[in-house]
Short mmCIF file of C-alpha atoms and ligand atoms in Angstrom, two decimals:
data_model
loop_
_atom_site.label_atom_id
_atom_site.label_comp_id
_atom_site.label_asym_id
_atom_site.label_seq_id
_atom_site.Cartn_x
_atom_site.Cartn_y
_atom_site.Cartn_z
CA MET A 1 104.94 88.19 109.72
CA THR A 2 108.47 87.64 111.78
CA SER A 3 109.97 89.93 113.78
CA PHE A 4 114.16 90.11 115.04
CA PRO A 5 115.35 91.60 117.99
CA THR A 6 114.90 95.34 117.62
CA VAL A 7 118.77 96.81 117.81
CA GLU A 8 119.45 100.66 118.91
CA LEU A 9 122.12 101.66 117.60
CA THR A 10 124.28 105.47 118.35
CA VAL A 11 125.08 107.80 114.87
CA TYR A 12 129.37 108.04 114.70
CA PRO A 13 130.90 111.41 114.11
CA TYR A 14 133.03 109.38 110.62
CA GLU A 15 130.19 107.88 109.14
CA CYS A 16 128.13 111.74 108.09
CA ASP A 17 129.45 113.76 105.72
CA ALA A 18 130.36 117.18 105.47
CA PHE A 19 126.98 118.55 106.10
CA GLY A 20 127.53 115.78 108.53
CA HIS A 21 124.68 114.47 108.12
CA LEU A 22 124.82 110.13 107.74
CA ASN A 23 125.22 109.53 104.49
CA GLN A 24 124.34 107.00 102.07
CA ALA A 25 126.71 104.88 102.77
CA SER A 26 126.65 104.19 106.05
CA LEU A 27 123.20 104.39 106.48
CA LEU A 28 123.64 100.67 104.92
CA ALA A 29 126.49 100.17 107.13
CA LEU A 30 124.06 100.73 109.86
CA LEU A 31 122.12 98.38 108.84
CA GLU A 32 124.02 95.95 108.78
CA ARG A 33 125.49 96.20 111.53
CA ALA A 34 121.54 95.88 112.66
CA ARG A 35 121.16 92.98 111.74
CA TRP A 36 124.57 91.35 112.18
CA ASP A 37 124.00 92.46 116.77
CA ALA A 38 120.12 91.22 115.51
CA LEU A 39 121.27 87.03 114.56
CA ALA A 40 124.21 87.72 116.59
CA ARG A 41 122.15 87.73 119.29
CA GLY A 42 120.80 85.37 118.20
CA PRO A 43 118.32 82.78 117.20
CA GLY A 44 120.17 83.41 113.73
CA MET A 45 123.80 83.09 113.38
CA ASP A 46 123.93 79.98 115.22
CA LEU A 47 121.19 78.76 112.86
CA PHE A 48 123.14 79.40 109.52
CA ASP A 49 126.15 77.66 110.87
CA ARG A 50 124.12 74.77 111.73
CA ASN A 51 122.29 74.68 107.91
CA GLY A 52 125.54 75.48 106.08
CA VAL A 53 123.74 78.43 104.68
CA TRP A 54 123.94 82.18 104.70
CA PRO A 55 122.27 84.78 103.32
CA ALA A 56 123.28 87.08 100.90
CA ALA A 57 121.73 90.70 100.65
CA ARG A 58 121.53 90.34 96.33
CA LYS A 59 119.07 94.28 96.23
CA ALA A 60 118.52 97.53 98.69
CA VAL A 61 115.98 99.86 97.79
CA ILE A 62 116.32 102.47 100.73
CA GLU A 63 113.41 105.54 101.71
CA TYR A 64 115.91 108.52 103.13
CA LYS A 65 112.91 110.37 105.02
CA ALA A 66 114.82 112.17 106.87
CA GLY A 67 117.83 113.55 108.47
CA VAL A 68 120.06 112.02 111.02
CA TYR A 69 122.87 112.91 112.34
CA PRO A 70 126.14 112.02 114.79
CA ARG A 71 125.23 111.19 118.52
CA ASP A 72 121.98 110.16 117.67
CA VAL A 73 120.63 107.55 118.64
CA VAL A 74 118.65 105.37 117.02
CA ARG A 75 116.09 102.17 116.82
CA VAL A 76 116.31 99.49 113.75
CA GLU A 77 112.85 97.46 113.90
CA THR A 78 113.65 94.30 111.26
CA ALA A 79 111.16 91.63 110.05
CA VAL A 80 110.45 89.93 107.75
CA ALA A 81 108.32 90.89 104.89
CA HIS A 82 108.24 88.60 101.80
CA ARG A 83 109.40 84.77 102.00
CA GLY A 84 110.60 82.64 99.12
CA THR A 85 111.99 79.29 98.97
CA THR A 86 115.25 80.48 98.16
CA SER A 87 114.58 84.41 98.69
CA MET A 88 113.43 86.42 101.68
CA THR A 89 112.98 90.37 101.65
CA LEU A 90 112.99 92.31 104.97
CA ARG A 91 112.35 95.85 105.87
CA HIS A 92 114.45 98.19 108.13
CA VAL A 93 111.88 101.41 110.34
CA VAL A 94 114.32 103.38 110.91
CA ARG A 95 113.44 105.03 114.32
CA ARG A 96 115.56 108.67 114.95
CA ILE A 97 114.58 107.93 119.11
CA SER A 98 114.95 111.74 120.52
CA ASP A 99 111.64 112.33 118.83
CA ASP A 100 110.17 108.89 117.15
CA VAL A 101 110.34 110.10 113.54
CA VAL A 102 110.99 107.93 110.87
CA VAL A 103 114.35 108.30 109.35
CA ALA A 104 114.53 104.94 107.10
CA GLU A 105 113.18 102.32 105.36
CA ALA A 106 115.15 99.94 104.33
CA GLU A 107 113.54 96.49 101.62
CA ILE A 108 116.76 94.79 101.63
CA VAL A 109 116.02 91.32 99.01
CA PHE A 110 118.28 88.26 100.55
CA VAL A 111 119.37 84.92 98.74
CA CYS A 112 120.15 82.06 100.75
CA VAL A 113 123.19 81.14 99.05
CA ASP A 114 125.85 77.52 100.59
CA ARG A 115 129.12 77.81 100.45
CA LEU A 116 129.85 77.61 97.60
CA GLY A 117 127.54 81.22 96.99
CA ARG A 118 124.97 78.86 94.69
CA ALA A 119 121.53 80.09 96.28
CA THR A 120 119.91 76.65 97.74
CA PRO A 121 116.39 76.78 99.03
CA PHE A 122 116.07 77.73 102.93
CA PRO A 123 117.20 74.03 105.10
CA GLU A 124 114.13 73.93 107.09
CA GLU A 125 115.41 74.75 110.37
CA ILE A 126 115.65 77.85 109.68
CA GLY A 127 111.95 78.34 107.18
CA ARG A 128 110.61 78.02 110.92
CA PHE A 129 112.68 80.77 111.79
CA LEU A 130 111.55 82.71 109.00
CA GLY A 131 108.12 81.78 109.13
CA PRO A 132 106.38 80.41 105.96
CA ARG A 133 106.34 81.69 102.54
CA THR A 134 104.60 84.77 101.03
CA SER A 135 103.70 86.29 98.44
CA GLY A 136 103.34 89.75 100.78
CA ALA A 137 104.52 91.84 102.78
CA HIS A 138 100.66 92.94 103.55
CA GLN A 139 96.83 91.14 103.65
CA PRO A 140 94.97 92.62 101.08
CA LEU A 141 91.15 93.93 101.22
CA HIS A 142 88.90 92.32 99.39
CA VAL A 143 86.94 94.40 97.15
CA PRO A 144 83.73 93.99 95.66
CA ALA A 145 83.95 94.25 91.52
CA GLY A 146 80.72 92.75 89.43
CA ASP A 147 80.86 89.07 90.46
CA ALA A 148 85.05 88.93 91.74
CA ALA A 149 86.10 89.73 95.10
CA LEU A 150 89.81 91.42 93.90
CA ALA A 151 93.51 91.43 96.35
CA VAL A 152 94.52 94.36 96.73
CA ASP A 153 96.99 96.14 98.34
CA VAL A 154 95.87 99.23 99.71
CA ARG A 155 99.27 101.99 100.98
CA GLY A 156 100.34 105.21 102.32
CA GLU A 157 98.61 108.18 101.31
CA GLY A 158 99.16 111.51 98.87
CA LEU A 159 98.15 110.94 95.38
CA PRO A 160 96.25 107.74 93.97
CA VAL A 161 98.78 105.76 91.93
CA LEU A 162 97.18 102.56 90.68
CA PHE A 163 99.26 99.96 89.61
CA VAL A 164 98.33 96.72 86.83
CA HIS A 165 100.14 94.10 86.18
CA GLY A 166 100.29 92.05 82.99
CA PHE A 167 100.33 88.46 82.57
CA PRO A 168 100.23 85.86 84.00
CA PHE A 169 102.11 88.03 86.58
CA ASP A 170 99.68 90.34 89.67
CA ARG A 171 100.58 91.97 92.45
CA THR A 172 103.17 90.85 93.81
CA MET A 173 104.87 92.45 90.40
CA TRP A 174 105.08 96.09 91.82
CA ARG A 175 106.22 95.15 95.38
CA HIS A 176 109.39 97.03 94.97
CA GLN A 177 107.62 99.91 94.10
CA VAL A 178 104.04 99.37 96.48
CA ALA A 179 107.49 99.93 99.66
CA ALA A 180 109.33 101.97 98.00
CA LEU A 181 107.59 105.43 96.45
CA SER A 182 106.37 106.07 100.05
CA ARG A 183 105.58 110.31 99.05
CA TRP A 184 102.31 108.21 97.34
CA LYS A 185 99.08 106.61 97.88
CA ARG A 186 99.76 102.67 96.09
CA ILE A 187 97.39 100.23 95.12
CA ALA A 188 97.89 97.03 93.12
CA PRO A 189 94.89 95.41 92.52
CA ASP A 190 94.91 91.57 91.51
CA LEU A 191 92.94 91.30 88.09
CA ARG A 192 90.44 89.41 88.23
CA GLY A 193 91.38 85.01 87.76
CA ALA A 194 94.94 86.50 89.25
CA GLY A 195 97.08 86.25 92.36
CA ALA A 196 94.46 86.74 95.74
CA SER A 197 91.74 87.06 93.60
CA THR A 198 88.99 84.90 92.61
CA ALA A 199 88.29 83.90 88.82
CA PRO A 200 84.19 84.19 88.29
CA ALA A 201 83.20 81.55 85.46
CA PRO A 202 84.51 83.25 82.39
CA PRO A 203 82.42 83.86 79.17
CA ALA A 204 83.32 82.35 75.11
CA ASP A 205 85.88 85.15 74.98
CA GLY A 206 87.70 84.80 78.00
CA TYR A 207 87.43 88.48 81.36
CA SER A 208 87.43 91.04 77.95
CA LEU A 209 90.04 94.39 79.03
CA ALA A 210 86.74 96.32 79.16
CA ARG A 211 85.74 93.86 82.20
CA HIS A 212 88.99 94.47 83.76
CA ALA A 213 89.44 97.95 83.02
CA ASP A 214 85.30 98.10 84.83
CA ASP A 215 86.72 96.42 88.20
CA LEU A 216 89.22 98.79 89.17
CA VAL A 217 86.99 101.43 88.99
CA ALA A 218 85.34 99.25 91.79
CA VAL A 219 88.93 98.88 93.22
CA LEU A 220 88.64 103.43 92.46
CA ASP A 221 85.46 103.52 94.13
CA ALA A 222 85.69 101.56 97.22
CA LEU A 223 88.59 104.10 98.10
CA GLY A 224 87.02 105.96 97.28
CA ILE A 225 89.22 108.18 94.83
CA SER A 226 88.03 110.25 92.11
CA GLN A 227 91.49 110.40 90.12
CA ALA A 228 94.70 108.48 90.19
CA ALA A 229 97.54 107.73 87.92
CA VAL A 230 97.70 104.80 86.78
CA CYS A 231 101.13 102.28 86.23
CA GLY A 232 100.34 99.80 83.31
CA LEU A 233 102.79 96.71 82.13
CA SER A 234 101.76 94.83 79.98
CA MET A 235 98.24 93.64 79.18
CA GLY A 236 98.37 96.11 82.32
CA GLY A 237 98.75 98.51 80.03
CA TYR A 238 95.42 97.53 78.26
CA VAL A 239 94.01 97.60 80.59
CA LEU A 240 94.96 101.23 81.20
CA PHE A 241 93.84 101.74 76.95
CA GLU A 242 90.24 100.94 78.26
CA LEU A 243 90.37 103.02 80.50
CA LEU A 244 91.16 105.81 78.64
CA ARG A 245 88.39 104.54 75.83
CA ARG A 246 85.78 104.31 79.52
CA HIS A 247 86.08 106.68 82.03
CA PRO A 248 88.91 109.18 81.12
CA GLN A 249 88.05 111.22 84.16
CA ARG A 250 89.08 108.65 86.57
CA VAL A 251 92.84 108.37 84.90
CA ARG A 252 94.90 112.02 86.40
CA ALA A 253 98.45 110.86 84.46
CA VAL A 254 99.65 107.30 82.28
CA ILE A 255 102.50 104.99 83.77
CA LEU A 256 102.73 102.53 79.96
CA ALA A 257 106.09 100.31 81.39
CA ASP A 258 106.66 97.38 79.25
CA THR A 259 103.69 97.58 76.84
CA ARG A 260 102.92 98.63 73.13
CA PRO A 261 99.53 100.27 71.34
CA ASP A 262 98.78 97.63 68.57
CA ALA A 263 96.62 94.63 68.35
CA ASP A 264 97.93 91.13 67.62
CA SER A 265 99.00 90.65 64.04
CA ALA A 266 97.79 87.52 62.48
CA GLU A 267 100.66 85.58 63.28
CA ALA A 268 100.89 86.43 67.64
CA LYS A 269 96.61 85.96 67.08
CA ARG A 270 97.48 82.00 66.57
CA GLY A 271 100.75 82.02 68.56
CA ARG A 272 98.18 82.85 71.23
CA ASP A 273 95.55 80.35 70.21
CA GLU A 274 98.66 77.66 70.14
CA LEU A 275 99.02 79.11 73.95
CA ALA A 276 95.13 78.95 75.54
CA ALA A 277 95.26 75.49 73.67
CA LEU A 278 98.81 75.16 75.12
CA ALA A 279 96.89 75.70 78.80
CA GLU A 280 94.39 73.37 78.19
CA ARG A 281 96.48 70.74 77.03
CA ALA A 282 99.58 70.79 79.81
CA GLY A 283 98.05 73.62 82.60
CA GLN A 284 100.41 76.29 84.12
CA GLU A 285 103.60 75.00 84.14
CA ALA A 286 104.62 74.22 80.00
CA VAL A 287 102.79 77.80 80.24
CA ILE A 288 106.14 79.14 81.99
CA GLY A 289 108.36 77.10 79.98
CA ARG A 290 106.88 78.64 77.10
CA LEU A 291 107.17 82.38 78.71
CA LEU A 292 109.80 82.17 80.46
CA ALA A 293 112.96 83.25 79.04
CA ARG A 294 110.49 86.09 76.57
CA LEU A 295 109.85 87.98 79.97
CA LEU A 296 113.05 88.43 81.69
CA ALA A 297 116.21 90.06 80.48
CA PRO A 298 118.90 86.83 80.90
CA ALA A 299 121.08 88.41 82.47
CA THR A 300 118.01 88.23 85.32
CA ARG A 301 117.57 84.53 84.30
CA ALA A 302 121.38 84.40 84.99
CA THR A 303 121.63 86.36 88.11
CA GLN A 304 118.27 86.53 90.32
CA PRO A 305 117.23 83.21 90.38
CA GLU A 306 114.42 84.68 92.67
CA ILE A 307 112.85 86.90 90.14
CA VAL A 308 112.62 83.69 88.16
CA GLU A 309 111.04 81.70 91.04
CA GLN A 310 108.47 84.73 91.58
CA VAL A 311 107.71 84.46 87.37
CA ARG A 312 107.23 81.68 88.34
CA ASP A 313 105.04 81.98 91.35
CA MET A 314 103.25 84.13 90.12
CA ALA A 315 102.19 82.11 86.74
CA ARG A 316 101.23 79.20 88.92
CA ARG A 317 98.33 80.93 90.64
CA TRP A 318 96.88 81.73 87.76
CA SER A 319 94.59 78.13 87.10
CA VAL A 320 94.31 77.50 83.05
CA PRO A 321 90.87 78.78 82.77
CA ALA A 322 92.11 82.43 83.91
CA ILE A 323 95.47 81.93 81.41
CA VAL A 324 92.60 81.13 78.80
CA ALA A 325 89.87 84.10 79.43
CA ALA A 326 93.37 86.27 79.34
CA VAL A 327 95.13 85.38 75.90
CA ARG A 328 91.78 85.41 74.55
CA ALA A 329 91.02 88.97 76.50
CA MET A 330 94.53 90.09 74.22
CA ARG A 331 94.21 88.12 71.15
CA ASP A 332 91.18 90.42 70.32
CA ARG A 333 92.29 93.73 71.56
CA PRO A 334 91.12 96.89 69.54
CA ASP A 335 94.67 99.01 68.73
CA SER A 336 95.31 101.85 70.30
CA THR A 337 97.16 104.47 68.80
CA ASP A 338 93.73 106.34 67.92
CA VAL A 339 93.55 106.80 72.65
CA LEU A 340 97.00 107.68 73.05
CA ARG A 341 96.88 110.28 70.37
CA GLY A 342 94.01 111.70 72.28
CA LEU A 343 95.72 111.90 75.21
CA ARG A 344 95.84 115.30 77.07
CA VAL A 345 97.18 114.25 80.05
CA PRO A 346 101.20 113.48 81.99
CA ALA A 347 101.69 110.53 81.05
CA LEU A 348 105.76 107.97 81.06
CA VAL A 349 106.59 105.44 79.48
CA LEU A 350 109.05 102.25 80.46
CA VAL A 351 110.85 99.58 79.22
CA GLY A 352 113.26 97.50 79.99
CA GLU A 353 116.12 97.33 77.01
CA ASP A 354 115.65 93.34 77.05
CA ASP A 355 112.10 93.74 77.02
CA GLU A 356 111.23 91.01 73.35
CA VAL A 357 107.94 91.44 73.92
CA SER A 358 106.94 94.40 74.37
CA PRO A 359 110.98 96.25 72.55
CA PRO A 360 112.44 99.27 73.13
CA PRO A 361 111.97 101.00 69.39
CA VAL A 362 107.59 99.81 69.86
CA ALA A 363 107.94 101.95 73.10
CA ALA A 364 109.66 104.45 71.70
CA ALA A 365 107.16 104.26 68.84
CA MET A 366 104.26 105.03 71.65
CA ALA A 367 105.13 107.64 73.68
CA LYS A 368 106.11 109.50 70.51
CA LEU A 369 102.18 109.15 69.85
CA ILE A 370 101.67 110.97 73.54
CA PRO A 371 101.86 114.35 73.44
CA GLY A 372 103.89 115.66 75.83
CA ALA A 373 105.21 111.80 77.21
CA GLU A 374 108.26 110.90 78.66
CA PHE A 375 110.15 108.26 77.07
CA HIS A 376 113.48 105.91 78.89
CA SER A 377 114.36 102.76 78.49
CA ILE A 378 115.28 101.13 81.75
CA PRO A 379 118.68 98.30 80.50
CA VAL A 380 119.34 94.84 81.94
CA ALA A 381 115.76 94.09 82.48
CA GLY A 382 113.49 92.62 79.96
CA HIS A 383 109.89 92.49 79.93
CA LEU A 384 109.20 92.96 84.24
CA ALA A 385 111.72 95.91 84.07
CA PRO A 386 110.12 96.84 87.30
CA LEU A 387 110.83 94.38 88.78
CA GLU A 388 114.09 93.24 87.06
CA GLN A 389 115.11 96.34 87.52
CA PRO A 390 113.15 98.19 90.70
CA LEU A 391 115.20 101.19 91.97
CA ALA A 392 115.87 102.37 88.38
CA ALA A 393 111.89 102.59 88.17
CA SER A 394 111.31 102.96 91.89
CA ARG A 395 113.41 106.27 90.40
CA LEU A 396 111.75 107.21 87.36
CA LEU A 397 107.89 107.03 88.40
CA SER A 398 108.84 108.55 91.25
CA ASP A 399 110.62 111.65 89.25
CA PHE A 400 107.52 111.78 86.96
CA LEU A 401 105.26 111.34 89.98
CA GLY A 402 106.85 114.14 91.78
CA ARG A 403 106.89 116.82 88.98
CA LEU A 404 102.56 116.15 89.24
C1 MLT B 501 101.62 91.05 79.27
O1 MLT B 501 103.43 90.76 79.93
O2 MLT B 501 101.16 91.21 80.31
C2 MLT B 501 101.89 89.36 78.11
O3 MLT B 501 103.19 89.14 78.02
C3 MLT B 501 101.68 90.57 77.35
C4 MLT B 501 101.10 90.02 75.73
O4 MLT B 501 101.84 88.32 75.80
O5 MLT B 501 100.76 90.17 74.69
#
């Protein structure tokens, strides 16, 4: 991981609120000062000047961990946590020097823009400085699950939260939640066939959702975890329904994001067969081309090119047989409304307001099936609400998890 020079800064009285506490806006400004200092000491500023581009901040996820007061001196460590073609995520860790306590952690997403403010790929010279493109900040563990080896991000301590991605995504779709929810043990696997997991030859009817559910149990077993809160997005939700059918004792709480409980209609099944045929005929790119417009909110597509890029990247990491296997498994999935009616653990249902695949009315009706479930719809988000609106989604998750 590329690191920037570490910078030490003093907290000024005018940066603090009425209680003498470094306020939120000032923490952001302090991080900006740290980046500015690091770049000014170089290399950095000169590289951007020479290449006529600039990293523009687009999104910040901040975890405030401890109070900071005037005269405290803090050390800001900065490293490139993720690097794509036009975007990068910097991770800041802010420590108070006097007692070495981490007072805040932040992940800030930047898009490389030209002088007209248009997103543009990082020029080669800057790319070399930032380091190679990454698919995530940390090296995943490789956990055996039957005949597959699953790549799994595991971070932090506390109540385990297992994040299950949808199709055609991978564990990196949870990168904001994995970064931000630092009070819990976050576990984000790539399902077999996705991301950096292996893709053993699927049977003719696809990797069944039951197979994926058993794989998740193998992950929990490998980590010595008896129960986890499980958060599934879309197909990840379908896998969670199987987990509830097959291994209910492993589920401490349920978070259903952008998913639905019903089986495919006859028309939806025909659509699945067409998509599988398209994948076999024309490859991943054709599948992405077909799906992309339905996956992200119009506003996301218009204003967050780095997310469009990430979705393309995730889909490209699926092999064609894995795509076909997932599509067939989704086509053949059973109705899960009874599973939800019988649920006796805390449940949270989230949906992007512009989700076309599992629209808000479907998600709201699903929440009504589950005794005591909470329901929230997230504005300006489509089918990938946790990635499109990470702050809102992480806040809802953290409120829910905090009450368990
Ligand atoms: C997903 O996001 O996992 C899929 O779009 C779900 C589906 O097609 O039913």
